[in-house]
CSV table of C-alpha atoms in Angstrom, one decimal:
chain,number,residue,atom,x,y,z
S,292,MET,CA,94.9,85.9,50.9
S,293,ARG,CA,92.2,88.2,51.8
S,294,PRO,CA,91.5,90.7,49.2
S,295,LEU,CA,92.5,94.4,50.1
S,296,ARG,CA,90.0,97.3,49.6
S,297,VAL,CA,91.5,100.5,49.9
S,298,VAL,CA,88.5,103.0,50.1
S,299,ASP,CA,88.4,106.6,50.9
S,300,SER,CA,85.0,106.2,52.1
S,301,ILE,CA,83.6,102.9,54.2
S,302,THR,CA,80.4,103.8,52.3
S,303,SER,CA,82.0,102.4,49.2
S,304,LEU,CA,82.0,98.9,51.0
S,305,ASP,CA,79.0,96.3,50.4
S,306,VAL,CA,78.0,92.7,51.1
S,307,ARG,CA,80.2,91.7,48.0
S,308,ASP,CA,83.4,92.9,50.2
S,309,ALA,CA,82.6,90.6,53.5
S,310,GLY,CA,85.9,89.1,54.5
S,311,CYS,CA,88.1,91.7,53.0
S,312,VAL,CA,90.9,93.8,54.6
S,313,ALA,CA,89.1,97.3,54.3
S,314,VAL,CA,91.5,100.4,55.0
S,315,SER,CA,89.5,103.7,54.7
S,316,GLY,CA,89.9,107.4,55.4
S,317,SER,CA,86.8,107.4,57.2
S,318,HIS,CA,86.5,108.4,61.0
S,319,GLY,CA,85.9,105.3,63.1
S,320,GLY,CA,83.1,106.7,64.9
S,321,VAL,CA,79.7,104.9,65.2
S,322,SER,CA,78.5,105.9,61.9
S,323,SER,CA,81.1,104.8,60.0
S,324,ALA,CA,81.1,101.4,62.1
S,325,ARG,CA,77.5,100.8,61.0
S,326,PHE,CA,78.5,100.7,57.4
S,327,ALA,CA,81.2,98.2,58.1
S,328,LEU,CA,78.6,96.1,60.2
S,329,VAL,CA,76.9,95.6,56.6
S,330,SER,CA,79.9,94.9,54.6
S,331,ARG,CA,81.6,92.8,57.2
S,332,PRO,CA,85.2,93.1,56.6
S,333,PHE,CA,87.7,90.7,58.0
S,334,LEU,CA,89.2,94.1,59.4
S,335,SER,CA,88.2,97.5,58.9
S,336,VAL,CA,90.8,100.4,59.2
S,337,PHE,CA,89.8,104.0,60.0
S,338,ASN,CA,91.1,107.2,61.0
S,339,ASP,CA,91.0,108.2,64.6
S,340,ALA,CA,90.1,111.9,63.7
S,341,GLY,CA,91.9,113.3,66.7
S,342,GLY,CA,89.7,111.6,69.0
S,343,GLY,CA,86.6,113.7,69.4
S,344,LEU,CA,84.6,114.4,72.6
S,345,ASP,CA,84.5,111.1,74.3
S,346,GLY,CA,86.5,109.3,72.2
S,347,ALA,CA,83.8,109.7,69.4
S,348,GLY,CA,86.5,109.3,66.6
S,349,HIS,CA,87.4,105.5,67.6
S,350,ALA,CA,83.9,104.8,69.3
S,351,GLY,CA,82.7,102.4,66.5
S,352,LEU,CA,85.2,99.9,67.4
S,353,ALA,CA,83.5,98.8,70.3
S,354,LEU,CA,80.4,98.5,68.2
S,355,LEU,CA,82.3,96.3,65.6
S,356,GLN,CA,83.8,94.2,68.4
S,357,ALA,CA,80.4,93.5,69.7
S,358,ALA,CA,79.8,91.6,66.1
S,359,GLY,CA,83.2,89.8,66.3
S,360,LEU,CA,84.6,91.9,63.5
S,361,ALA,CA,88.1,93.5,63.9
S,362,ALA,CA,88.8,97.1,63.7
S,363,CYS,CA,91.6,99.6,64.4
S,364,THR,CA,92.3,103.4,63.9
S,365,VAL,CA,95.2,105.3,62.7
S,366,SER,CA,96.5,108.6,64.0
S,367,HIS,CA,95.1,111.5,62.4
S,368,ASP,CA,98.5,113.0,62.9
S,369,SER,CA,99.8,110.4,60.8
S,370,ALA,CA,97.3,109.9,57.8
S,371,ARG,CA,94.9,112.5,56.1
S,372,ILE,CA,91.5,111.9,57.1
S,373,GLY,CA,89.3,110.9,54.0
S,374,ASP,CA,92.3,109.6,52.0
S,375,ALA,CA,92.6,105.9,52.1
S,376,GLN,CA,95.9,105.6,50.4
S,377,SER,CA,97.6,108.0,53.2
S,378,THR,CA,96.0,105.6,55.7
S,379,LEU,CA,97.5,102.9,54.0
S,380,ASN,CA,101.1,104.3,53.6
S,381,ASP,CA,101.5,106.6,56.3
S,382,GLY,CA,98.9,105.5,59.3
S,383,ILE,CA,100.1,104.5,62.6
S,384,ILE,CA,97.8,102.4,64.5
S,385,THR,CA,96.5,104.3,67.6
S,386,HIS,CA,93.2,102.2,68.8
S,387,ALA,CA,92.5,98.3,68.5
S,388,ASN,CA,89.5,96.4,69.7
S,389,ALA,CA,89.9,93.0,71.1
S,390,PRO,CA,89.4,91.0,67.8
S,391,ALA,CA,92.2,93.2,66.1
S,392,THR,CA,94.3,92.7,69.1
S,393,ALA,CA,93.7,88.7,69.1
S,394,LEU,CA,95.5,89.1,65.4
S,395,GLY,CA,98.6,91.0,66.8
S,396,ILE,CA,97.2,94.2,66.0
S,397,HIS,CA,98.5,97.2,68.6
S,398,PRO,CA,99.0,101.1,68.7
S,399,GLY,CA,102.5,102.2,67.2
S,400,GLN,CA,102.2,99.5,64.6
S,401,ARG,CA,102.2,100.8,60.5
S,402,CYS,CA,99.2,100.6,58.7
S,403,THR,CA,100.9,98.5,55.9
S,404,ALA,CA,102.1,96.0,58.2
S,405,VAL,CA,98.6,95.8,59.8
S,406,ALA,CA,96.9,95.3,56.5
S,407,ALA,CA,99.5,92.7,55.5
S,408,LEU,CA,99.2,90.6,58.4
S,409,ALA,CA,95.3,90.5,58.2
S,410,GLN,CA,95.4,89.6,54.5
S,411,ILE,CA,97.3,86.4,55.4
S,412,GLU,CA,95.8,85.6,58.7
S,413,GLN,CA,94.2,82.1,58.4
S,414,GLU,CA,90.5,82.0,59.0
S,415,THR,CA,90.5,79.5,61.4
S,416,LYS,CA,92.3,81.6,64.0
S,417,PRO,CA,89.9,83.2,66.6
């Protein structure tokens, strides 16, 4: 089973967390995604921060997708920004990149279900 890391800020992860399921309170913007690129979680969960101008609150998902990493966001209306425990317990998925979609993650799911799915997902699957 993959380790679950629940961190208020994605900046709390490092290379020792590679392959984990990371549930964060961070926004899903490009700056947050850059930290996830370094630590390389199997799945990164962020807050969509209300979308932002030009989708800035979930723009990092494309950056992670380009690196083959699964990522998704939860609605800012369902979970407190900056509070990873709220993301995990209360979050409802709003966006998922292609690697996350391939895992069966899609908008409308509860974060608890997504995290559980990703923890047991076989590493041999694409």
